[in-house]
PDB file of C-alpha atoms and ligand atoms in Angstrom:
ATOM      1  CA  MET A   1      52.172 129.128 119.305  1.00  0.00           C
ATOM      2  CA  THR A   2      54.406 127.185 115.992  1.00  0.00           C
ATOM      3  CA  VAL A   3      56.958 130.000 114.076  1.00  0.00           C
ATOM      4  CA  THR A   4      54.797 129.387 110.882  1.00  0.00           C
ATOM      5  CA  GLN A   5      51.414 130.005 113.022  1.00  0.00           C
ATOM      6  CA  GLY A   6      49.891 126.821 112.141  1.00  0.00           C
ATOM      7  CA  ARG A   7      50.906 127.739 108.110  1.00  0.00           C
ATOM      8  CA  ASP A   8      52.371 124.153 107.997  1.00  0.00           C
ATOM      9  CA  MET A   9      49.993 122.934 105.164  1.00  0.00           C
ATOM     10  CA  GLU A  10      50.886 125.973 103.252  1.00  0.00           C
ATOM     11  CA  ILE A  11      54.396 125.392 103.301  1.00  0.00           C
ATOM     12  CA  VAL A  12      54.080 121.640 102.509  1.00  0.00           C
ATOM     13  CA  LYS A  13      52.156 122.650  99.164  1.00  0.00           C
ATOM     14  CA  TYR A  14      55.071 125.330  98.586  1.00  0.00           C
ATOM     15  CA  LEU A  15      57.482 122.122  98.752  1.00  0.00           C
ATOM     16  CA  TYR A  16      55.173 119.582  97.106  1.00  0.00           C
ATOM     17  CA  SER A  17      54.283 121.715  94.093  1.00  0.00           C
ATOM     18  CA  ALA A  18      57.865 122.764  93.726  1.00  0.00           C
ATOM     19  CA  GLU A  19      58.816 119.178  93.106  1.00  0.00           C
ATOM     20  CA  LYS A  20      55.759 117.879  91.016  1.00  0.00           C
ATOM     21  CA  GLU A  21      56.285 121.200  88.789  1.00  0.00           C
ATOM     22  CA  ARG A  22      60.622 120.969  88.693  1.00  0.00           C
ATOM     23  CA  ARG A  23      61.375 124.501  89.986  1.00  0.00           C
ATOM     24  CA  GLU A  24      63.232 125.976  92.374  1.00  0.00           C
ATOM     25  CA  VAL A  25      62.312 127.680  95.256  1.00  0.00           C
ATOM     26  CA  ILE A  26      63.112 130.644  97.795  1.00  0.00           C
ATOM     27  CA  LYS A  27      63.822 128.800 101.213  1.00  0.00           C
ATOM     28  CA  VAL A  28      61.267 128.230 103.529  1.00  0.00           C
ATOM     29  CA  THR A  29      63.561 130.225 106.020  1.00  0.00           C
ATOM     30  CA  ASP A  30      63.519 133.430 104.523  1.00  0.00           C
ATOM     31  CA  GLN A  31      59.835 133.701 105.506  1.00  0.00           C
ATOM     32  CA  TYR A  32      60.274 132.015 108.951  1.00  0.00           C
ATOM     33  CA  PRO A  33      63.990 132.510 109.777  1.00  0.00           C
ATOM     34  CA  ASP A  34      63.263 131.100 113.018  1.00  0.00           C
ATOM     35  CA  LEU A  35      61.816 127.594 112.171  1.00  0.00           C
ATOM     36  CA  SER A  36      62.959 125.107 114.441  1.00  0.00           C
ATOM     37  CA  PHE A  37      64.224 121.587 113.493  1.00  0.00           C
ATOM     38  CA  ASP A  38      61.112 119.935 115.358  1.00  0.00           C
ATOM     39  CA  GLU A  39      58.911 122.005 113.125  1.00  0.00           C
ATOM     40  CA  ALA A  40      60.787 121.222 110.129  1.00  0.00           C
ATOM     41  CA  TYR A  41      60.609 117.589 111.120  1.00  0.00           C
ATOM     42  CA  SER A  42      56.726 117.913 111.269  1.00  0.00           C
ATOM     43  CA  ILE A  43      56.225 119.572 108.030  1.00  0.00           C
ATOM     44  CA  GLN A  44      58.611 116.810 106.555  1.00  0.00           C
ATOM     45  CA  GLU A  45      56.019 114.498 107.894  1.00  0.00           C
ATOM     46  CA  LYS A  46      53.561 116.183 106.724  1.00  0.00           C
ATOM     47  CA  LEU A  47      54.774 116.611 103.239  1.00  0.00           C
ATOM     48  CA  ILE A  48      55.052 112.788 103.077  1.00  0.00           C
ATOM     49  CA  GLN A  49      52.110 112.513 104.315  1.00  0.00           C
ATOM     50  CA  ARG A  50      50.788 114.352 101.625  1.00  0.00           C
ATOM     51  CA  ARG A  51      52.761 112.027  98.972  1.00  0.00           C
ATOM     52  CA  GLU A  52      50.863 109.020 100.836  1.00  0.00           C
ATOM     53  CA  ALA A  53      47.826 110.611  99.999  1.00  0.00           C
ATOM     54  CA  ASP A  54      48.664 110.634  95.992  1.00  0.00           C
ATOM     55  CA  GLY A  55      49.448 106.835  96.555  1.00  0.00           C
ATOM     56  CA  ALA A  56      53.171 106.762  97.179  1.00  0.00           C
ATOM     57  CA  LYS A  57      54.055 104.520 100.237  1.00  0.00           C
ATOM     58  CA  ARG A  58      57.020 104.710 102.640  1.00  0.00           C
ATOM     59  CA  ILE A  59      59.419 101.971 101.828  1.00  0.00           C
ATOM     60  CA  GLY A  60      62.481 103.471 104.039  1.00  0.00           C
ATOM     61  CA  LEU A  61      64.879 106.038 105.512  1.00  0.00           C
ATOM     62  CA  LYS A  62      67.996 107.885 104.272  1.00  0.00           C
ATOM     63  CA  LEU A  63      70.624 109.741 106.337  1.00  0.00           C
ATOM     64  CA  GLY A  64      71.801 112.904 105.261  1.00  0.00           C
ATOM     65  CA  LEU A  65      74.585 114.951 106.473  1.00  0.00           C
ATOM     66  CA  THR A  66      76.698 112.290 108.062  1.00  0.00           C
ATOM     67  CA  SER A  67      80.335 113.251 106.846  1.00  0.00           C
ATOM     68  CA  LYS A  68      82.161 115.510 109.165  1.00  0.00           C
ATOM     69  CA  ALA A  69      83.043 117.763 105.996  1.00  0.00           C
ATOM     70  CA  LYS A  70      79.396 118.255 105.188  1.00  0.00           C
ATOM     71  CA  GLN A  71      78.597 118.750 108.806  1.00  0.00           C
ATOM     72  CA  GLN A  72      81.558 121.616 108.946  1.00  0.00           C
ATOM     73  CA  MET A  73      80.186 123.107 105.511  1.00  0.00           C
ATOM     74  CA  MET A  74      77.003 123.270 107.245  1.00  0.00           C
ATOM     75  CA  GLY A  75      77.847 124.833 110.730  1.00  0.00           C
ATOM     76  CA  VAL A  76      76.233 121.493 112.303  1.00  0.00           C
ATOM     77  CA  HIS A  77      76.919 119.042 114.375  1.00  0.00           C
ATOM     78  CA  GLU A  78      74.336 116.722 113.619  1.00  0.00           C
ATOM     79  CA  ALA A  79      72.814 114.435 110.840  1.00  0.00           C
ATOM     80  CA  ILE A  80      69.208 114.328 109.181  1.00  0.00           C
ATOM     81  CA  TYR A  81      67.136 112.456 108.271  1.00  0.00           C
ATOM     82  CA  GLY A  82      64.131 112.006 105.587  1.00  0.00           C
ATOM     83  CA  TYR A  83      61.937 109.124 104.392  1.00  0.00           C
ATOM     84  CA  LEU A  84      61.930 106.906 101.474  1.00  0.00           C
ATOM     85  CA  THR A  85      59.155 105.973  99.214  1.00  0.00           C
ATOM     86  CA  ASP A  86      58.312 103.643  96.680  1.00  0.00           C
ATOM     87  CA  ASP A  87      58.051 106.125  94.018  1.00  0.00           C
ATOM     88  CA  MET A  88      61.978 107.414  94.237  1.00  0.00           C
ATOM     89  CA  LEU A  89      63.019 103.496  93.753  1.00  0.00           C
ATOM     90  CA  SER A  90      64.650 103.849  90.317  1.00  0.00           C
ATOM     91  CA  LEU A  91      65.996 100.294  88.498  1.00  0.00           C
ATOM     92  CA  GLU A  92      70.057 100.241  87.077  1.00  0.00           C
ATOM     93  CA  TRP A  93      68.650  99.327  83.887  1.00  0.00           C
ATOM     94  CA  GLU A  94      66.034 101.861  83.673  1.00  0.00           C
ATOM     95  CA  PRO A  95      67.101 105.796  82.234  1.00  0.00           C
ATOM     96  CA  MET A  96      67.301 107.956  84.825  1.00  0.00           C
ATOM     97  CA  ASN A  97      65.012 110.883  83.516  1.00  0.00           C
ATOM     98  CA  PHE A  98      66.570 114.385  83.736  1.00  0.00           C
ATOM     99  CA  HIS A  99      63.312 116.275  82.732  1.00  0.00           C
ATOM    100  CA  GLN A 100      61.682 114.798  86.163  1.00  0.00           C
ATOM    101  CA  LEU A 101      64.111 116.356  87.904  1.00  0.00           C
ATOM    102  CA  ILE A 102      65.791 119.919  88.662  1.00  0.00           C
ATOM    103  CA  HIS A 103      69.230 119.791  89.488  1.00  0.00           C
ATOM    104  CA  PRO A 104      70.201 116.457  90.244  1.00  0.00           C
ATOM    105  CA  LYS A 105      72.963 115.260  92.174  1.00  0.00           C
ATOM    106  CA  ALA A 106      74.512 111.648  92.486  1.00  0.00           C
ATOM    107  CA  GLU A 107      76.210 110.295  96.035  1.00  0.00           C
ATOM    108  CA  PRO A 108      77.153 106.872  96.565  1.00  0.00           C
ATOM    109  CA  GLU A 109      75.402 105.114  99.367  1.00  0.00           C
ATOM    110  CA  ILE A 110      75.621 101.901 101.250  1.00  0.00           C
ATOM    111  CA  ALA A 111      71.803 100.605 101.661  1.00  0.00           C
ATOM    112  CA  PHE A 112      70.796  98.527 104.437  1.00  0.00           C
ATOM    113  CA  PHE A 113      67.635  95.931 103.767  1.00  0.00           C
ATOM    114  CA  ILE A 114      66.175  95.479 107.273  1.00  0.00           C
ATOM    115  CA  LYS A 115      64.658  91.832 108.202  1.00  0.00           C
ATOM    116  CA  GLU A 116      63.245  92.682 111.558  1.00  0.00           C
ATOM    117  CA  ASP A 117      61.345  95.648 113.643  1.00  0.00           C
ATOM    118  CA  LEU A 118      63.486  97.889 115.593  1.00  0.00           C
ATOM    119  CA  ILE A 119      62.429 100.484 117.942  1.00  0.00           C
ATOM    120  CA  GLY A 120      64.414 102.376 120.710  1.00  0.00           C
ATOM    121  CA  THR A 121      66.474 105.361 122.061  1.00  0.00           C
ATOM    122  CA  ASP A 122      70.019 103.114 122.819  1.00  0.00           C
ATOM    123  CA  VAL A 123      70.290 101.111 119.388  1.00  0.00           C
ATOM    124  CA  THR A 124      73.935 100.210 118.842  1.00  0.00           C
ATOM    125  CA  ALA A 125      75.465  99.669 115.373  1.00  0.00           C
ATOM    126  CA  GLU A 126      75.485  96.197 116.608  1.00  0.00           C
ATOM    127  CA  ASP A 127      71.965  96.163 116.999  1.00  0.00           C
ATOM    128  CA  ILE A 128      71.679  97.645 113.725  1.00  0.00           C
ATOM    129  CA  ILE A 129      74.069  94.389 111.932  1.00  0.00           C
ATOM    130  CA  ARG A 130      71.601  92.001 113.821  1.00  0.00           C
ATOM    131  CA  VAL A 131      68.511  93.385 112.070  1.00  0.00           C
ATOM    132  CA  THR A 132      69.916  93.963 108.919  1.00  0.00           C
ATOM    133  CA  GLN A 133      69.168  91.074 105.892  1.00  0.00           C
ATOM    134  CA  TYR A 134      71.575  92.263 103.038  1.00  0.00           C
ATOM    135  CA  VAL A 135      73.479  95.608 102.611  1.00  0.00           C
ATOM    136  CA  ALA A 136      74.165  96.494  98.924  1.00  0.00           C
ATOM    137  CA  PRO A 137      75.689  99.402  97.100  1.00  0.00           C
ATOM    138  CA  ALA A 138      73.448 102.386  95.973  1.00  0.00           C
ATOM    139  CA  ILE A 139      73.360 105.570  94.669  1.00  0.00           C
ATOM    140  CA  GLU A 140      71.057 108.210  95.846  1.00  0.00           C
ATOM    141  CA  ILE A 141      69.740 111.111  94.155  1.00  0.00           C
ATOM    142  CA  ILE A 142      69.476 113.985  95.682  1.00  0.00           C
ATOM    143  CA  ASP A 143      67.466 117.327  94.520  1.00  0.00           C
ATOM    144  CA  SER A 144      67.308 120.273  96.333  1.00  0.00           C
ATOM    145  CA  ARG A 145      63.729 121.712  95.803  1.00  0.00           C
ATOM    146  CA  TYR A 146      65.795 125.360  97.129  1.00  0.00           C
ATOM    147  CA  LEU A 147      67.125 127.710  94.378  1.00  0.00           C
ATOM    148  CA  ASN A 148      70.980 126.850  93.943  1.00  0.00           C
ATOM    149  CA  PHE A 149      70.707 123.883  96.374  1.00  0.00           C
ATOM    150  CA  LYS A 150      71.077 126.757  99.174  1.00  0.00           C
ATOM    151  CA  PHE A 151      69.166 126.158 102.682  1.00  0.00           C
ATOM    152  CA  THR A 152      69.502 126.282 106.311  1.00  0.00           C
ATOM    153  CA  LEU A 153      69.548 122.782 108.510  1.00  0.00           C
ATOM    154  CA  ALA A 154      65.490 123.222 109.119  1.00  0.00           C
ATOM    155  CA  ASP A 155      65.114 123.993 105.309  1.00  0.00           C
ATOM    156  CA  VAL A 156      66.673 121.043 104.166  1.00  0.00           C
ATOM    157  CA  ILE A 157      64.966 118.721 106.760  1.00  0.00           C
ATOM    158  CA  ALA A 158      61.550 120.441 105.738  1.00  0.00           C
ATOM    159  CA  ASP A 159      62.285 119.256 102.387  1.00  0.00           C
ATOM    160  CA  ASN A 160      62.606 115.827 103.097  1.00  0.00           C
ATOM    161  CA  CYS A 161      66.009 115.996 103.171  1.00  0.00           C
ATOM    162  CA  SER A 162      66.568 116.604  98.967  1.00  0.00           C
ATOM    163  CA  SER A 163      65.530 112.731  98.615  1.00  0.00           C
ATOM    164  CA  ALA A 164      64.510 112.411  94.762  1.00  0.00           C
ATOM    165  CA  LYS A 165      65.388 108.916  93.461  1.00  0.00           C
ATOM    166  CA  PHE A 166      67.802 106.303  94.548  1.00  0.00           C
ATOM    167  CA  VAL A 167      69.472 103.097  92.724  1.00  0.00           C
ATOM    168  CA  ILE A 168      70.292  99.871  94.067  1.00  0.00           C
ATOM    169  CA  GLY A 169      72.831  97.443  92.494  1.00  0.00           C
ATOM    170  CA  SER A 170      71.741  93.719  92.232  1.00  0.00           C
ATOM    171  CA  LYS A 171      74.552  92.021  94.706  1.00  0.00           C
ATOM    172  CA  TRP A 172      73.303  92.288  97.949  1.00  0.00           C
ATOM    173  CA  MET A 173      75.653  90.760 101.022  1.00  0.00           C
ATOM    174  CA  SER A 174      75.075  89.788 104.582  1.00  0.00           C
ATOM    175  CA  PRO A 175      76.615  92.815 106.431  1.00  0.00           C
ATOM    176  CA  GLU A 176      78.444  90.059 108.932  1.00  0.00           C
ATOM    177  CA  THR A 177      80.464  88.421 105.991  1.00  0.00           C
ATOM    178  CA  LEU A 178      82.434  92.116 104.930  1.00  0.00           C
ATOM    179  CA  ASP A 179      84.292  94.745 106.863  1.00  0.00           C
ATOM    180  CA  LEU A 180      81.393  97.328 105.967  1.00  0.00           C
ATOM    181  CA  GLY A 181      83.228 100.102 107.956  1.00  0.00           C
ATOM    182  CA  GLN A 182      86.045 100.030 105.805  1.00  0.00           C
ATOM    183  CA  LEU A 183      85.233  99.713 102.166  1.00  0.00           C
ATOM    184  CA  GLY A 184      86.850 101.754  99.572  1.00  0.00           C
ATOM    185  CA  MET A 185      84.374 103.668  96.964  1.00  0.00           C
ATOM    186  CA  VAL A 186      85.267 105.022  93.427  1.00  0.00           C
ATOM    187  CA  MET A 187      82.405 106.885  91.552  1.00  0.00           C
ATOM    188  CA  THR A 188      82.916 107.786  87.822  1.00  0.00           C
ATOM    189  CA  LYS A 189      80.905 109.982  85.532  1.00  0.00           C
ATOM    190  CA  ASN A 190      81.350 108.485  81.997  1.00  0.00           C
ATOM    191  CA  GLY A 191      84.472 106.652  82.834  1.00  0.00           C
ATOM    192  CA  ARG A 192      85.946 109.461  84.583  1.00  0.00           C
ATOM    193  CA  VAL A 193      86.835 109.345  88.257  1.00  0.00           C
ATOM    194  CA  GLU A 194      85.337 111.768  89.946  1.00  0.00           C
ATOM    195  CA  GLN A 195      85.300 111.491  93.769  1.00  0.00           C
ATOM    196  CA  VAL A 196      86.721 108.190  95.812  1.00  0.00           C
ATOM    197  CA  GLY A 197      85.729 107.619  99.401  1.00  0.00           C
ATOM    198  CA  ALA A 198      85.557 105.000 102.017  1.00  0.00           C
ATOM    199  CA  SER A 199      82.566 103.580 103.794  1.00  0.00           C
ATOM    200  CA  ALA A 200      83.995 105.109 107.308  1.00  0.00           C
ATOM    201  CA  ALA A 201      83.196 108.513 106.050  1.00  0.00           C
ATOM    202  CA  VAL A 202      79.717 108.045 107.244  1.00  0.00           C
ATOM    203  CA  LEU A 203      79.828 108.627 110.856  1.00  0.00           C
ATOM    204  CA  GLY A 204      82.912 106.377 111.252  1.00  0.00           C
ATOM    205  CA  HIS A 205      80.425 103.368 110.306  1.00  0.00           C
ATOM    206  CA  PRO A 206      77.470 103.133 108.167  1.00  0.00           C
ATOM    207  CA  ALA A 207      75.918 101.033 110.930  1.00  0.00           C
ATOM    208  CA  THR A 208      76.429 103.686 113.326  1.00  0.00           C
ATOM    209  CA  SER A 209      74.777 106.081 111.096  1.00  0.00           C
ATOM    210  CA  VAL A 210      71.657 104.068 110.616  1.00  0.00           C
ATOM    211  CA  ALA A 211      71.951 103.831 114.662  1.00  0.00           C
ATOM    212  CA  TRP A 212      71.839 107.145 114.932  1.00  0.00           C
ATOM    213  CA  ALA A 213      68.483 107.459 113.103  1.00  0.00           C
ATOM    214  CA  VAL A 214      67.084 104.978 114.717  1.00  0.00           C
ATOM    215  CA  ASN A 215      67.782 106.379 118.102  1.00  0.00           C
ATOM    216  CA  LYS A 216      66.547 109.778 116.700  1.00  0.00           C
ATOM    217  CA  LEU A 217      62.847 107.938 115.665  1.00  0.00           C
ATOM    218  CA  GLY A 218      62.753 106.519 119.013  1.00  0.00           C
ATOM    219  CA  GLU A 219      62.577 109.701 120.788  1.00  0.00           C
ATOM    220  CA  LYS A 220      59.266 110.137 119.038  1.00  0.00           C
ATOM    221  CA  GLY A 221      58.021 106.388 119.661  1.00  0.00           C
ATOM    222  CA  LYS A 222      58.596 105.659 115.536  1.00  0.00           C
ATOM    223  CA  GLY A 223      60.897 103.026 114.361  1.00  0.00           C
ATOM    224  CA  ILE A 224      62.029 101.082 111.831  1.00  0.00           C
ATOM    225  CA  LYS A 225      60.282  97.907 110.134  1.00  0.00           C
ATOM    226  CA  LYS A 226      60.918  94.606 108.628  1.00  0.00           C
ATOM    227  CA  GLY A 227      61.251  95.322 104.878  1.00  0.00           C
ATOM    228  CA  ASP A 228      62.341  99.025 105.135  1.00  0.00           C
ATOM    229  CA  ILE A 229      65.544 100.133 103.021  1.00  0.00           C
ATOM    230  CA  ILE A 230      67.903 102.566 104.647  1.00  0.00           C
ATOM    231  CA  LEU A 231      70.285 104.545 102.896  1.00  0.00           C
ATOM    232  CA  SER A 232      73.400 105.289 105.272  1.00  0.00           C
ATOM    233  CA  GLY A 233      74.309 108.573 104.110  1.00  0.00           C
ATOM    234  CA  ALA A 234      76.999 109.445 101.172  1.00  0.00           C
ATOM    235  CA  VAL A 235      80.544 108.294 101.312  1.00  0.00           C
ATOM    236  CA  SER A 236      81.524 111.205  99.243  1.00  0.00           C
ATOM    237  CA  GLU A 237      80.716 114.445  97.955  1.00  0.00           C
ATOM    238  CA  ALA A 238      77.603 114.409  95.579  1.00  0.00           C
ATOM    239  CA  ILE A 239      78.139 115.159  91.476  1.00  0.00           C
ATOM    240  CA  ALA A 240      75.769 116.971  89.325  1.00  0.00           C
ATOM    241  CA  PHE A 241      74.789 114.853  86.060  1.00  0.00           C
ATOM    242  CA  GLU A 242      73.085 116.069  82.640  1.00  0.00           C
ATOM    243  CA  PRO A 243      71.615 113.894  79.962  1.00  0.00           C
ATOM    244  CA  ASN A 244      73.619 110.980  78.371  1.00  0.00           C
ATOM    245  CA  ASP A 245      75.614 110.713  81.424  1.00  0.00           C
ATOM    246  CA  THR A 246      76.312 107.461  83.181  1.00  0.00           C
ATOM    247  CA  ILE A 247      77.036 107.224  87.096  1.00  0.00           C
ATOM    248  CA  HIS A 248      79.088 103.998  88.162  1.00  0.00           C
ATOM    249  CA  VAL A 249      79.504 103.611  91.921  1.00  0.00           C
ATOM    250  CA  GLU A 250      82.163 100.779  92.775  1.00  0.00           C
ATOM    251  CA  PHE A 251      82.566  99.659  96.050  1.00  0.00           C
ATOM    252  CA  ALA A 252      85.378  97.149  97.118  1.00  0.00           C
ATOM    253  CA  GLU A 253      83.875  93.725  98.136  1.00  0.00           C
ATOM    254  CA  LEU A 254      80.448  95.152  97.721  1.00  0.00           C
ATOM    255  CA  GLY A 255      80.515  95.547  94.038  1.00  0.00           C
ATOM    256  CA  SER A 256      78.573  97.963  91.891  1.00  0.00           C
ATOM    257  CA  VAL A 257      75.774 100.095  90.863  1.00  0.00           C
ATOM    258  CA  SER A 258      75.210 102.605  88.208  1.00  0.00           C
ATOM    259  CA  PHE A 259      72.640 104.328  85.648  1.00  0.00           C
ATOM    260  CA  THR A 260      72.339 106.357  82.760  1.00  0.00           C
ATOM    261  CA  CYS A 261      70.726 109.629  82.358  1.00  0.00           C
ATOM    262  CA  LYS A 262      68.204 110.189  79.791  1.00  0.00           C
TER     263      LYS A 262
HETATM  264  O1  LIG B   1      71.254 112.494 101.355  1.00  0.00           O
HETATM  265  C1  LIG B   1      71.985 113.544 101.743  1.00  0.00           C
HETATM  266  O2  LIG B   1      73.174 114.102 102.346  1.00  0.00           O
HETATM  267  C2  LIG B   1      71.431 115.390 101.081  1.00  0.00           C
HETATM  268  C3  LIG B   1      71.445 116.002 102.715  1.00  0.00           C
HETATM  269  C4  LIG B   1      70.930 117.207 102.012  1.00  0.00           C
HETATM  270  C5  LIG B   1      72.046 118.020 101.842  1.00  0.00           C
HETATM  271  C6  LIG B   1      71.866 118.152 100.488  1.00  0.00           C
HETATM  272  O3  LIG B   1      70.749 118.352  99.769  1.00  0.00           O
HETATM  273  O4  LIG B   1      73.206 118.802  99.999  1.00  0.00           O
HETATM  274 MG1  LIG B   2      72.408 110.852 100.409  1.00  0.00          MG
END
């Protein structure tokens, strides 16, 4: 028997309604302290299926906790993955609606556009480069449903890794035409520098990060598909924003992406 004793759908409803009603909730492990990562991924899968039942379409994957600094902060040694759905995609020219979110933060990421199906448990960064048509600058908006963004690893996995929105820049490049592992990044808010980073912060190389997720999915007989968008994991810490803020992320070679919040 699982620790939730068949109450998975209650937890799904709890997290989904928190998102829909834009309110923070107490973390799931306060009620189920022994929730395992496997069970948390199973709840995450049911949460995505619930969104699909409401018309959302799965369009890719995102990685989280990919930097050593964030893993140390959470006391873990592994990254995590969640799913992207079409309703999370926000366009650069479209104002980000703060009132659809709870307590959002923005983080700089690199997006991979996948051109071939790939499944396996021995997938390498080179395999990821081979199946990637383009990479592009991206900003992920994370918006944990938990009170004060405080949670355990099992909690955040169940909550689809805090996923809320993402924005992709308009410059796309073949991953073979740039040194993807060594790209510098500057993130500003209203023109003031807030974070600097480098793509190597993402498990040493963003493609290594994506390969990790594909291998994890492979253990469950799943993989990635042609047309998927994958966010590699954050290149620096996330920053909070409010209405009227403009967030701009500039990667060396790869170009920029930005949004304004209303
Ligand atoms: O995308 C991310 O790196 C977020 C993972 C979950 C941790 C958080 O919400 O800060
Ligand atoms: Mg992220």
